[in-house]
Amino acid sequence: MNKEDTLRYIADNKILPDKNFGQNFLCDEGIIDRIIELSGAASGSKVLEIGPGCGALTDRFVDMGAKITAVEIDKRLNEHLLNRFNGKDIDIICSDYLKLNDYEADRFEYAVSNIPYYVMTPIMIKLMTDLTSCKKMTFMVEEAAISRIMAQPGSKQYGPLAVMCSCFGKVSKELVVPGASFIPPPHTTSAVITLTREEGIPSSGFASFLDKCFSQRRKKMTNSFPELKSVSSSMGLREDIRAEAVTPEEYRDIFINYTSSLI
Ligand code: SAM
């Protein structure tokens, strides 16, 4: 649907975008086409979408014959989606994705989200942690957040999110999306990124392990996490290394050595 059609559709269905849920609906067919293309999904692919909204992206996955599961927090939109996709091959789950458990996460091959910006970090971390077989993730994010997602060791922005993304695989900034591509337009420019799996996340405890390592990012890592002393010295890391200087590869190795030292 183009902008005019989307405006009419929203009015006809009495959908009032709710700021509290970060509702900025995509209304630019060119951008929707590119996201579908970038997602890598095809007929029969198992796709998880977070925040389908009115279904701008969802509709394309249904049309191509993908096996889509869409998780939407807003009850009003859920009712709307159930009507719109009545009789179609789709699972619509009404839930806050951050509270969703037992959803057979390991079956999904692709993940897509025009992410509600206020919960971008926890949603990305949960997806990378839970979706152990996912080949590719495609996200619309605030353009300004990309410096955090792709931050390098030693920089101010470097933290658990950048380490997780880098460990997951290849991170690419694909395209910049102006505010005019949404209804209502957000205040900032957006961008589409893809994460293509290479090694993936070592295991489910990785995110909380990183949070602990970064809890005092400028101090010696072993101050905030003394249990790492013997692991990091056996790996030949400097005793005074700070969390912000440890590379994603080193974090992976420290985590694997640390968890096996607990057994
Ligand atoms: N995918 C639609 C599109 O591109 O037009 C809507 C995108 S809108 C930016 C974000 C959507 O995520 C909204 O529909 C919002 O209600 C939903 N949402 C917000 N927080 C959520 C959460 N924690 N779990 C699931 N959905 C959420």
PDB file of C-alpha atoms and ligand atoms in Angstrom:
ATOM      1  CA  MET A   1       0.000   0.000   0.000  1.00  0.00           C
ATOM      2  CA  ASN A   2       1.258   3.498  -0.806  1.00  0.00           C
ATOM      3  CA  LYS A   3       0.855   6.463   1.531  1.00  0.00           C
ATOM      4  CA  GLU A   4      -2.660   7.411   0.403  1.00  0.00           C
ATOM      5  CA  ASP A   5      -3.924   3.821   0.611  1.00  0.00           C
ATOM      6  CA  THR A   6      -2.335   3.384   4.037  1.00  0.00           C
ATOM      7  CA  LEU A   7      -3.940   6.588   5.345  1.00  0.00           C
ATOM      8  CA  ARG A   8      -7.327   5.450   4.019  1.00  0.00           C
ATOM      9  CA  TYR A   9      -6.803   1.963   5.440  1.00  0.00           C
ATOM     10  CA  ILE A  10      -5.909   3.323   8.896  1.00  0.00           C
ATOM     11  CA  ALA A  11      -8.946   5.653   8.841  1.00  0.00           C
ATOM     12  CA  ASP A  12     -11.370   2.951   7.578  1.00  0.00           C
ATOM     13  CA  ASN A  13     -10.190   0.542  10.263  1.00  0.00           C
ATOM     14  CA  LYS A  14     -10.133   3.250  12.961  1.00  0.00           C
ATOM     15  CA  ILE A  15      -6.515   2.497  13.855  1.00  0.00           C
ATOM     16  CA  LEU A  16      -5.083   5.272  16.023  1.00  0.00           C
ATOM     17  CA  PRO A  17      -1.275   4.900  16.166  1.00  0.00           C
ATOM     18  CA  ASP A  18      -0.188   4.593  19.807  1.00  0.00           C
ATOM     19  CA  LYS A  19       3.085   6.421  20.562  1.00  0.00           C
ATOM     20  CA  ASN A  20       3.569   4.369  23.731  1.00  0.00           C
ATOM     21  CA  PHE A  21       4.073   1.264  21.580  1.00  0.00           C
ATOM     22  CA  GLY A  22       6.325   3.057  19.073  1.00  0.00           C
ATOM     23  CA  GLN A  23       3.723   2.781  16.310  1.00  0.00           C
ATOM     24  CA  ASN A  24       5.041   4.326  13.089  1.00  0.00           C
ATOM     25  CA  PHE A  25       3.544   2.354  10.222  1.00  0.00           C
ATOM     26  CA  LEU A  26       5.464   1.825   6.995  1.00  0.00           C
ATOM     27  CA  CYS A  27       3.682   3.291   3.974  1.00  0.00           C
ATOM     28  CA  ASP A  28       6.438   3.250   1.335  1.00  0.00           C
ATOM     29  CA  GLU A  29       6.089   0.352  -1.077  1.00  0.00           C
ATOM     30  CA  GLY A  30       9.674   0.701  -2.326  1.00  0.00           C
ATOM     31  CA  ILE A  31      11.046   0.305   1.224  1.00  0.00           C
ATOM     32  CA  ILE A  32       8.664  -2.579   1.982  1.00  0.00           C
ATOM     33  CA  ASP A  33       9.853  -4.355  -1.214  1.00  0.00           C
ATOM     34  CA  ARG A  34      13.513  -3.878  -0.226  1.00  0.00           C
ATOM     35  CA  ILE A  35      12.942  -5.241   3.309  1.00  0.00           C
ATOM     36  CA  ILE A  36      11.203  -8.336   1.928  1.00  0.00           C
ATOM     37  CA  GLU A  37      14.034  -8.848  -0.574  1.00  0.00           C
ATOM     38  CA  LEU A  38      16.727  -8.335   2.096  1.00  0.00           C
ATOM     39  CA  SER A  39      15.013 -10.712   4.548  1.00  0.00           C
ATOM     40  CA  GLY A  40      16.139 -13.705   2.469  1.00  0.00           C
ATOM     41  CA  ALA A  41      12.801 -15.485   3.069  1.00  0.00           C
ATOM     42  CA  ALA A  42      11.028 -17.455   0.334  1.00  0.00           C
ATOM     43  CA  SER A  43       7.983 -19.680   0.018  1.00  0.00           C
ATOM     44  CA  GLY A  44       7.941 -22.141   2.934  1.00  0.00           C
ATOM     45  CA  SER A  45      10.508 -20.212   5.032  1.00  0.00           C
ATOM     46  CA  LYS A  46       9.799 -20.024   8.737  1.00  0.00           C
ATOM     47  CA  VAL A  47       9.713 -16.329   9.603  1.00  0.00           C
ATOM     48  CA  LEU A  48       9.223 -14.566  12.934  1.00  0.00           C
ATOM     49  CA  GLU A  49       8.020 -10.953  12.799  1.00  0.00           C
ATOM     50  CA  ILE A  50       8.018  -8.759  15.899  1.00  0.00           C
ATOM     51  CA  GLY A  51       5.483  -5.915  15.871  1.00  0.00           C
ATOM     52  CA  PRO A  52       3.438  -6.500  12.681  1.00  0.00           C
ATOM     53  CA  GLY A  53       1.341  -3.371  13.334  1.00  0.00           C
ATOM     54  CA  CYS A  54      -1.323  -3.222  10.599  1.00  0.00           C
ATOM     55  CA  GLY A  55       0.509  -5.905   8.609  1.00  0.00           C
ATOM     56  CA  ALA A  56       2.480  -3.924   5.976  1.00  0.00           C
ATOM     57  CA  LEU A  57       5.356  -6.446   5.947  1.00  0.00           C
ATOM     58  CA  THR A  58       3.324  -9.415   7.196  1.00  0.00           C
ATOM     59  CA  ASP A  59       1.053  -9.271   4.156  1.00  0.00           C
ATOM     60  CA  ARG A  60       4.021  -9.741   1.801  1.00  0.00           C
ATOM     61  CA  PHE A  61       5.288 -12.783   3.709  1.00  0.00           C
ATOM     62  CA  VAL A  62       1.803 -14.331   3.642  1.00  0.00           C
ATOM     63  CA  ASP A  63       1.584 -13.667  -0.117  1.00  0.00           C
ATOM     64  CA  MET A  64       4.933 -15.304  -0.843  1.00  0.00           C
ATOM     65  CA  GLY A  65       3.849 -18.419   1.085  1.00  0.00           C
ATOM     66  CA  ALA A  66       6.249 -18.023   4.014  1.00  0.00           C
ATOM     67  CA  LYS A  67       5.255 -19.689   7.299  1.00  0.00           C
ATOM     68  CA  ILE A  68       4.968 -16.550   9.373  1.00  0.00           C
ATOM     69  CA  THR A  69       4.492 -16.065  13.092  1.00  0.00           C
ATOM     70  CA  ALA A  70       3.756 -12.456  14.074  1.00  0.00           C
ATOM     71  CA  VAL A  71       3.966 -11.220  17.676  1.00  0.00           C
ATOM     72  CA  GLU A  72       2.076  -8.015  18.435  1.00  0.00           C
ATOM     73  CA  ILE A  73       1.730  -6.392  21.877  1.00  0.00           C
ATOM     74  CA  ASP A  74      -1.286  -4.168  21.075  1.00  0.00           C
ATOM     75  CA  LYS A  75      -4.635  -5.969  21.566  1.00  0.00           C
ATOM     76  CA  ARG A  76      -6.458  -3.597  19.163  1.00  0.00           C
ATOM     77  CA  LEU A  77      -3.983  -4.374  16.397  1.00  0.00           C
ATOM     78  CA  ASN A  78      -4.195  -8.083  17.143  1.00  0.00           C
ATOM     79  CA  GLU A  79      -7.925  -8.044  16.520  1.00  0.00           C
ATOM     80  CA  HIS A  80      -7.345  -6.144  13.324  1.00  0.00           C
ATOM     81  CA  LEU A  81      -4.662  -8.627  12.173  1.00  0.00           C
ATOM     82  CA  LEU A  82      -6.908 -11.614  12.963  1.00  0.00           C
ATOM     83  CA  ASN A  83      -9.567 -10.102  10.666  1.00  0.00           C
ATOM     84  CA  ARG A  84      -7.163  -9.072   7.945  1.00  0.00           C
ATOM     85  CA  PHE A  85      -5.505 -12.491   7.742  1.00  0.00           C
ATOM     86  CA  ASN A  86      -8.575 -14.600   8.515  1.00  0.00           C
ATOM     87  CA  GLY A  87      -8.219 -17.990   6.789  1.00  0.00           C
ATOM     88  CA  LYS A  88      -4.555 -17.388   5.857  1.00  0.00           C
ATOM     89  CA  ASP A  89      -1.631 -19.540   6.909  1.00  0.00           C
ATOM     90  CA  ILE A  90      -0.252 -17.364   9.729  1.00  0.00           C
ATOM     91  CA  ASP A  91       0.187 -17.551  13.519  1.00  0.00           C
ATOM     92  CA  ILE A  92      -0.667 -14.307  15.278  1.00  0.00           C
ATOM     93  CA  ILE A  93       0.427 -14.111  18.900  1.00  0.00           C
ATOM     94  CA  CYS A  94      -0.855 -11.338  21.142  1.00  0.00           C
ATOM     95  CA  SER A  95       2.014 -10.743  23.550  1.00  0.00           C
ATOM     96  CA  ASP A  96       4.830  -8.516  24.613  1.00  0.00           C
ATOM     97  CA  TYR A  97       7.645 -10.299  22.798  1.00  0.00           C
ATOM     98  CA  LEU A  98       9.980  -9.644  25.731  1.00  0.00           C
ATOM     99  CA  LYS A  99       7.717 -11.794  27.933  1.00  0.00           C
ATOM    100  CA  LEU A 100       7.196 -14.573  25.407  1.00  0.00           C
ATOM    101  CA  ASN A 101       8.562 -18.015  26.336  1.00  0.00           C
ATOM    102  CA  ASP A 102       7.945 -21.511  24.951  1.00  0.00           C
ATOM    103  CA  TYR A 103       7.413 -20.421  21.364  1.00  0.00           C
ATOM    104  CA  GLU A 104       9.668 -23.027  19.705  1.00  0.00           C
ATOM    105  CA  ALA A 105      12.137 -20.280  18.883  1.00  0.00           C
ATOM    106  CA  ASP A 106      14.661 -22.689  17.378  1.00  0.00           C
ATOM    107  CA  ARG A 107      12.427 -23.409  14.354  1.00  0.00           C
ATOM    108  CA  PHE A 108      12.684 -19.912  12.846  1.00  0.00           C
ATOM    109  CA  GLU A 109      15.013 -19.386   9.892  1.00  0.00           C
ATOM    110  CA  TYR A 110      14.445 -15.640   9.495  1.00  0.00           C
ATOM    111  CA  ALA A 111      13.462 -12.752  11.748  1.00  0.00           C
ATOM    112  CA  VAL A 112      12.123  -9.394  10.645  1.00  0.00           C
ATOM    113  CA  SER A 113      11.046  -6.331  12.572  1.00  0.00           C
ATOM    114  CA  ASN A 114      10.346  -2.678  12.042  1.00  0.00           C
ATOM    115  CA  ILE A 115      11.443  -2.491  15.638  1.00  0.00           C
ATOM    116  CA  PRO A 116       9.647  -0.290  18.140  1.00  0.00           C
ATOM    117  CA  TYR A 117      12.633   1.980  18.846  1.00  0.00           C
ATOM    118  CA  TYR A 118      12.032   2.266  22.601  1.00  0.00           C
ATOM    119  CA  VAL A 119      12.755  -1.468  23.070  1.00  0.00           C
ATOM    120  CA  MET A 120      15.274  -2.040  20.268  1.00  0.00           C
ATOM    121  CA  THR A 121      18.137  -3.379  22.406  1.00  0.00           C
ATOM    122  CA  PRO A 122      16.226  -5.978  24.481  1.00  0.00           C
ATOM    123  CA  ILE A 123      14.304  -7.185  21.403  1.00  0.00           C
ATOM    124  CA  MET A 124      17.471  -7.656  19.336  1.00  0.00           C
ATOM    125  CA  ILE A 125      19.247  -9.396  22.220  1.00  0.00           C
ATOM    126  CA  LYS A 126      16.309 -11.747  22.842  1.00  0.00           C
ATOM    127  CA  LEU A 127      16.065 -12.617  19.129  1.00  0.00           C
ATOM    128  CA  MET A 128      19.797 -13.343  18.825  1.00  0.00           C
ATOM    129  CA  THR A 129      19.687 -15.438  22.007  1.00  0.00           C
ATOM    130  CA  ASP A 130      16.480 -17.395  21.388  1.00  0.00           C
ATOM    131  CA  LEU A 131      16.561 -18.004  17.614  1.00  0.00           C
ATOM    132  CA  THR A 132      19.346 -20.569  17.569  1.00  0.00           C
ATOM    133  CA  SER A 133      18.724 -21.634  13.943  1.00  0.00           C
ATOM    134  CA  CYS A 134      18.057 -18.216  12.447  1.00  0.00           C
ATOM    135  CA  LYS A 135      20.075 -17.524   9.286  1.00  0.00           C
ATOM    136  CA  LYS A 136      19.320 -13.842   8.897  1.00  0.00           C
ATOM    137  CA  MET A 137      17.638 -10.996  10.771  1.00  0.00           C
ATOM    138  CA  THR A 138      16.422  -7.798   9.122  1.00  0.00           C
ATOM    139  CA  PHE A 139      15.596  -4.769  11.238  1.00  0.00           C
ATOM    140  CA  MET A 140      14.379  -1.226  10.776  1.00  0.00           C
ATOM    141  CA  VAL A 141      16.113   0.817  13.475  1.00  0.00           C
ATOM    142  CA  GLU A 142      16.735   4.455  14.293  1.00  0.00           C
ATOM    143  CA  GLU A 143      19.719   5.467  12.147  1.00  0.00           C
ATOM    144  CA  ALA A 144      21.420   7.007  15.184  1.00  0.00           C
ATOM    145  CA  ALA A 145      21.411   3.590  16.917  1.00  0.00           C
ATOM    146  CA  ILE A 146      23.684   2.072  14.259  1.00  0.00           C
ATOM    147  CA  SER A 147      26.777   3.557  15.889  1.00  0.00           C
ATOM    148  CA  ARG A 148      25.934   1.442  18.971  1.00  0.00           C
ATOM    149  CA  ILE A 149      25.063  -1.680  16.991  1.00  0.00           C
ATOM    150  CA  MET A 150      28.300  -1.550  14.964  1.00  0.00           C
ATOM    151  CA  ALA A 151      30.555   0.003  17.650  1.00  0.00           C
ATOM    152  CA  GLN A 152      34.181  -1.097  17.790  1.00  0.00           C
ATOM    153  CA  PRO A 153      36.187  -2.013  20.921  1.00  0.00           C
ATOM    154  CA  GLY A 154      37.611   1.050  22.644  1.00  0.00           C
ATOM    155  CA  SER A 155      34.811   3.370  21.514  1.00  0.00           C
ATOM    156  CA  LYS A 156      32.288   5.013  23.857  1.00  0.00           C
ATOM    157  CA  GLN A 157      29.366   3.247  22.178  1.00  0.00           C
ATOM    158  CA  TYR A 158      30.864  -0.242  22.482  1.00  0.00           C
ATOM    159  CA  GLY A 159      28.810  -2.479  24.764  1.00  0.00           C
ATOM    160  CA  PRO A 160      26.903  -5.785  25.071  1.00  0.00           C
ATOM    161  CA  LEU A 161      24.713  -5.061  22.006  1.00  0.00           C
ATOM    162  CA  ALA A 162      27.708  -4.507  19.684  1.00  0.00           C
ATOM    163  CA  VAL A 163      29.441  -7.623  21.054  1.00  0.00           C
ATOM    164  CA  MET A 164      26.297  -9.748  20.586  1.00  0.00           C
ATOM    165  CA  CYS A 165      25.756  -8.519  17.001  1.00  0.00           C
ATOM    166  CA  SER A 166      29.390  -9.049  16.050  1.00  0.00           C
ATOM    167  CA  CYS A 167      29.379 -12.572  17.547  1.00  0.00           C
ATOM    168  CA  PHE A 168      26.108 -13.387  15.770  1.00  0.00           C
ATOM    169  CA  GLY A 169      27.641 -12.673  12.355  1.00  0.00           C
ATOM    170  CA  LYS A 170      27.956 -10.062   9.645  1.00  0.00           C
ATOM    171  CA  VAL A 171      26.198  -6.763  10.343  1.00  0.00           C
ATOM    172  CA  SER A 172      25.364  -4.538   7.341  1.00  0.00           C
ATOM    173  CA  LYS A 173      23.705  -1.171   7.057  1.00  0.00           C
ATOM    174  CA  GLU A 174      21.540  -1.626   3.976  1.00  0.00           C
ATOM    175  CA  LEU A 175      19.525   1.552   3.440  1.00  0.00           C
ATOM    176  CA  VAL A 176      18.510   4.841   5.008  1.00  0.00           C
ATOM    177  CA  VAL A 177      14.776   5.483   5.371  1.00  0.00           C
ATOM    178  CA  PRO A 178      13.334   9.009   5.676  1.00  0.00           C
ATOM    179  CA  GLY A 179      10.585   9.875   8.146  1.00  0.00           C
ATOM    180  CA  ALA A 180       8.151  10.397   5.254  1.00  0.00           C
ATOM    181  CA  SER A 181       8.083   6.603   4.688  1.00  0.00           C
ATOM    182  CA  PHE A 182       5.991   6.181   7.865  1.00  0.00           C
ATOM    183  CA  ILE A 183       2.619   7.226   9.240  1.00  0.00           C
ATOM    184  CA  PRO A 184       2.982   9.111  11.513  1.00  0.00           C
ATOM    185  CA  PRO A 185       6.556  10.140  10.574  1.00  0.00           C
ATOM    186  CA  PRO A 186       9.072   9.567  13.407  1.00  0.00           C
ATOM    187  CA  HIS A 187      11.268  12.501  14.482  1.00  0.00           C
ATOM    188  CA  THR A 188      14.464  10.766  13.392  1.00  0.00           C
ATOM    189  CA  THR A 189      15.792   9.101  10.249  1.00  0.00           C
ATOM    190  CA  SER A 190      15.638   5.316  10.209  1.00  0.00           C
ATOM    191  CA  ALA A 191      17.764   2.660   8.556  1.00  0.00           C
ATOM    192  CA  VAL A 192      17.466  -1.002   7.617  1.00  0.00           C
ATOM    193  CA  ILE A 193      20.197  -3.337   8.844  1.00  0.00           C
ATOM    194  CA  THR A 194      20.775  -7.046   8.341  1.00  0.00           C
ATOM    195  CA  LEU A 195      22.522  -9.556  10.600  1.00  0.00           C
ATOM    196  CA  THR A 196      23.666 -12.643   8.729  1.00  0.00           C
ATOM    197  CA  ARG A 197      24.616 -15.579  10.937  1.00  0.00           C
ATOM    198  CA  GLU A 198      28.215 -16.723  10.962  1.00  0.00           C
ATOM    199  CA  GLU A 199      29.100 -18.243  14.333  1.00  0.00           C
ATOM    200  CA  GLY A 200      26.039 -17.207  16.322  1.00  0.00           C
ATOM    201  CA  ILE A 201      25.762 -16.594  20.036  1.00  0.00           C
ATOM    202  CA  PRO A 202      27.608 -19.185  22.199  1.00  0.00           C
ATOM    203  CA  SER A 203      24.660 -19.893  24.541  1.00  0.00           C
ATOM    204  CA  SER A 204      21.736 -18.355  26.339  1.00  0.00           C
ATOM    205  CA  GLY A 205      23.753 -16.964  29.281  1.00  0.00           C
ATOM    206  CA  PHE A 206      25.953 -14.814  27.021  1.00  0.00           C
ATOM    207  CA  ALA A 207      23.914 -11.591  27.266  1.00  0.00           C
ATOM    208  CA  SER A 208      23.816 -11.542  31.083  1.00  0.00           C
ATOM    209  CA  PHE A 209      27.519 -12.481  31.175  1.00  0.00           C
ATOM    210  CA  LEU A 210      28.275  -9.423  28.995  1.00  0.00           C
ATOM    211  CA  ASP A 211      26.096  -7.183  31.196  1.00  0.00           C
ATOM    212  CA  LYS A 212      28.188  -8.238  34.184  1.00  0.00           C
ATOM    213  CA  CYS A 213      31.483  -7.667  32.316  1.00  0.00           C
ATOM    214  CA  PHE A 214      30.368  -4.172  31.227  1.00  0.00           C
ATOM    215  CA  SER A 215      28.915  -3.173  34.596  1.00  0.00           C
ATOM    216  CA  GLN A 216      32.003  -0.986  35.211  1.00  0.00           C
ATOM    217  CA  ARG A 217      33.237  -0.585  31.655  1.00  0.00           C
ATOM    218  CA  ARG A 218      36.172   1.737  32.431  1.00  0.00           C
ATOM    219  CA  LYS A 219      37.533  -0.291  35.355  1.00  0.00           C
ATOM    220  CA  LYS A 220      39.496  -3.528  35.267  1.00  0.00           C
ATOM    221  CA  MET A 221      37.045  -6.198  34.107  1.00  0.00           C
ATOM    222  CA  THR A 222      38.187  -8.514  36.877  1.00  0.00           C
ATOM    223  CA  ASN A 223      37.087  -5.895  39.456  1.00  0.00           C
ATOM    224  CA  SER A 224      33.454  -6.264  38.475  1.00  0.00           C
ATOM    225  CA  PHE A 225      33.839  -9.967  37.658  1.00  0.00           C
ATOM    226  CA  PRO A 226      36.639 -11.443  39.878  1.00  0.00           C
ATOM    227  CA  GLU A 227      35.766 -15.015  38.830  1.00  0.00           C
ATOM    228  CA  LEU A 228      37.310 -14.231  35.409  1.00  0.00           C
ATOM    229  CA  LYS A 229      40.842 -13.795  36.798  1.00  0.00           C
ATOM    230  CA  SER A 230      42.076 -17.325  36.201  1.00  0.00           C
ATOM    231  CA  VAL A 231      40.286 -17.672  32.819  1.00  0.00           C
ATOM    232  CA  SER A 232      41.695 -14.455  31.392  1.00  0.00           C
ATOM    233  CA  SER A 233      45.210 -15.155  32.626  1.00  0.00           C
ATOM    234  CA  SER A 234      45.124 -18.684  31.154  1.00  0.00           C
ATOM    235  CA  MET A 235      44.099 -17.040  27.849  1.00  0.00           C
ATOM    236  CA  GLY A 236      47.041 -14.625  28.080  1.00  0.00           C
ATOM    237  CA  LEU A 237      44.869 -11.498  28.471  1.00  0.00           C
ATOM    238  CA  ARG A 238      46.348  -8.579  30.395  1.00  0.00           C
ATOM    239  CA  GLU A 239      45.271  -8.605  34.040  1.00  0.00           C
ATOM    240  CA  ASP A 240      44.300  -4.916  33.913  1.00  0.00           C
ATOM    241  CA  ILE A 241      42.178  -5.162  30.732  1.00  0.00           C
ATOM    242  CA  ARG A 242      39.001  -3.016  30.736  1.00  0.00           C
ATOM    243  CA  ALA A 243      35.651  -4.301  29.463  1.00  0.00           C
ATOM    244  CA  GLU A 244      35.536  -1.733  26.677  1.00  0.00           C
ATOM    245  CA  ALA A 245      38.855  -2.984  25.237  1.00  0.00           C
ATOM    246  CA  VAL A 246      37.986  -6.707  24.972  1.00  0.00           C
ATOM    247  CA  THR A 247      37.118  -7.768  21.406  1.00  0.00           C
ATOM    248  CA  PRO A 248      33.958  -9.773  20.554  1.00  0.00           C
ATOM    249  CA  GLU A 249      36.123 -12.838  19.717  1.00  0.00           C
ATOM    250  CA  GLU A 250      37.851 -12.554  23.123  1.00  0.00           C
ATOM    251  CA  TYR A 251      34.472 -12.252  24.855  1.00  0.00           C
ATOM    252  CA  ARG A 252      33.302 -15.418  23.134  1.00  0.00           C
ATOM    253  CA  ASP A 253      36.455 -17.304  24.246  1.00  0.00           C
ATOM    254  CA  ILE A 254      36.347 -15.945  27.807  1.00  0.00           C
ATOM    255  CA  PHE A 255      32.668 -16.937  28.097  1.00  0.00           C
ATOM    256  CA  ILE A 256      33.255 -20.464  26.754  1.00  0.00           C
ATOM    257  CA  ASN A 257      36.277 -21.002  29.038  1.00  0.00           C
ATOM    258  CA  TYR A 258      34.453 -19.503  32.019  1.00  0.00           C
ATOM    259  CA  THR A 259      31.326 -21.641  31.598  1.00  0.00           C
ATOM    260  CA  SER A 260      33.368 -24.820  31.110  1.00  0.00           C
ATOM    261  CA  SER A 261      35.416 -23.957  34.245  1.00  0.00           C
ATOM    262  CA  LEU A 262      32.139 -24.057  36.217  1.00  0.00           C
ATOM    263  CA  ILE A 263      31.394 -27.664  35.306  1.00  0.00           C
TER     264      ILE A 263
HETATM  265  N1  SAM B   1       5.549  -3.656  11.219  1.00  0.00           N
HETATM  266  C1  SAM B   1       4.642  -2.511  11.161  1.00  0.00           C
HETATM  267  C2  SAM B   1       5.054  -1.608  10.021  1.00  0.00           C
HETATM  268  O1  SAM B   1       6.208  -1.743   9.578  1.00  0.00           O
HETATM  269  O2  SAM B   1       4.258  -0.786   9.609  1.00  0.00           O
HETATM  270  C3  SAM B   1       4.598  -1.754  12.492  1.00  0.00           C
HETATM  271  C4  SAM B   1       5.906  -1.247  13.019  1.00  0.00           C
HETATM  272  S1  SAM B   1       5.769  -0.188  14.444  1.00  0.00           S
HETATM  273  C5  SAM B   1       7.285   0.726  14.294  1.00  0.00           C
HETATM  274  C6  SAM B   1       6.206  -1.276  15.801  1.00  0.00           C
HETATM  275  C7  SAM B   1       5.156  -2.312  16.186  1.00  0.00           C
HETATM  276  O3  SAM B   1       5.648  -3.087  17.266  1.00  0.00           O
HETATM  277  C8  SAM B   1       3.834  -1.729  16.650  1.00  0.00           C
HETATM  278  O4  SAM B   1       2.775  -2.394  16.006  1.00  0.00           O
HETATM  279  C9  SAM B   1       3.804  -1.986  18.157  1.00  0.00           C
HETATM  280  O5  SAM B   1       2.514  -2.121  18.699  1.00  0.00           O
HETATM  281  C10 SAM B   1       4.620  -3.273  18.240  1.00  0.00           C
HETATM  282  N2  SAM B   1       5.298  -3.493  19.534  1.00  0.00           N
HETATM  283  C11 SAM B   1       5.805  -2.564  20.379  1.00  0.00           C
HETATM  284  N3  SAM B   1       6.395  -3.145  21.439  1.00  0.00           N
HETATM  285  C12 SAM B   1       6.251  -4.490  21.275  1.00  0.00           C
HETATM  286  C13 SAM B   1       6.643  -5.630  22.038  1.00  0.00           C
HETATM  287  N4  SAM B   1       7.299  -5.507  23.200  1.00  0.00           N
HETATM  288  N5  SAM B   1       6.320  -6.868  21.579  1.00  0.00           N
HETATM  289  C14 SAM B   1       5.632  -7.009  20.400  1.00  0.00           C
HETATM  290  N6  SAM B   1       5.238  -5.959  19.632  1.00  0.00           N
HETATM  291  C15 SAM B   1       5.550  -4.723  20.045  1.00  0.00           C
END
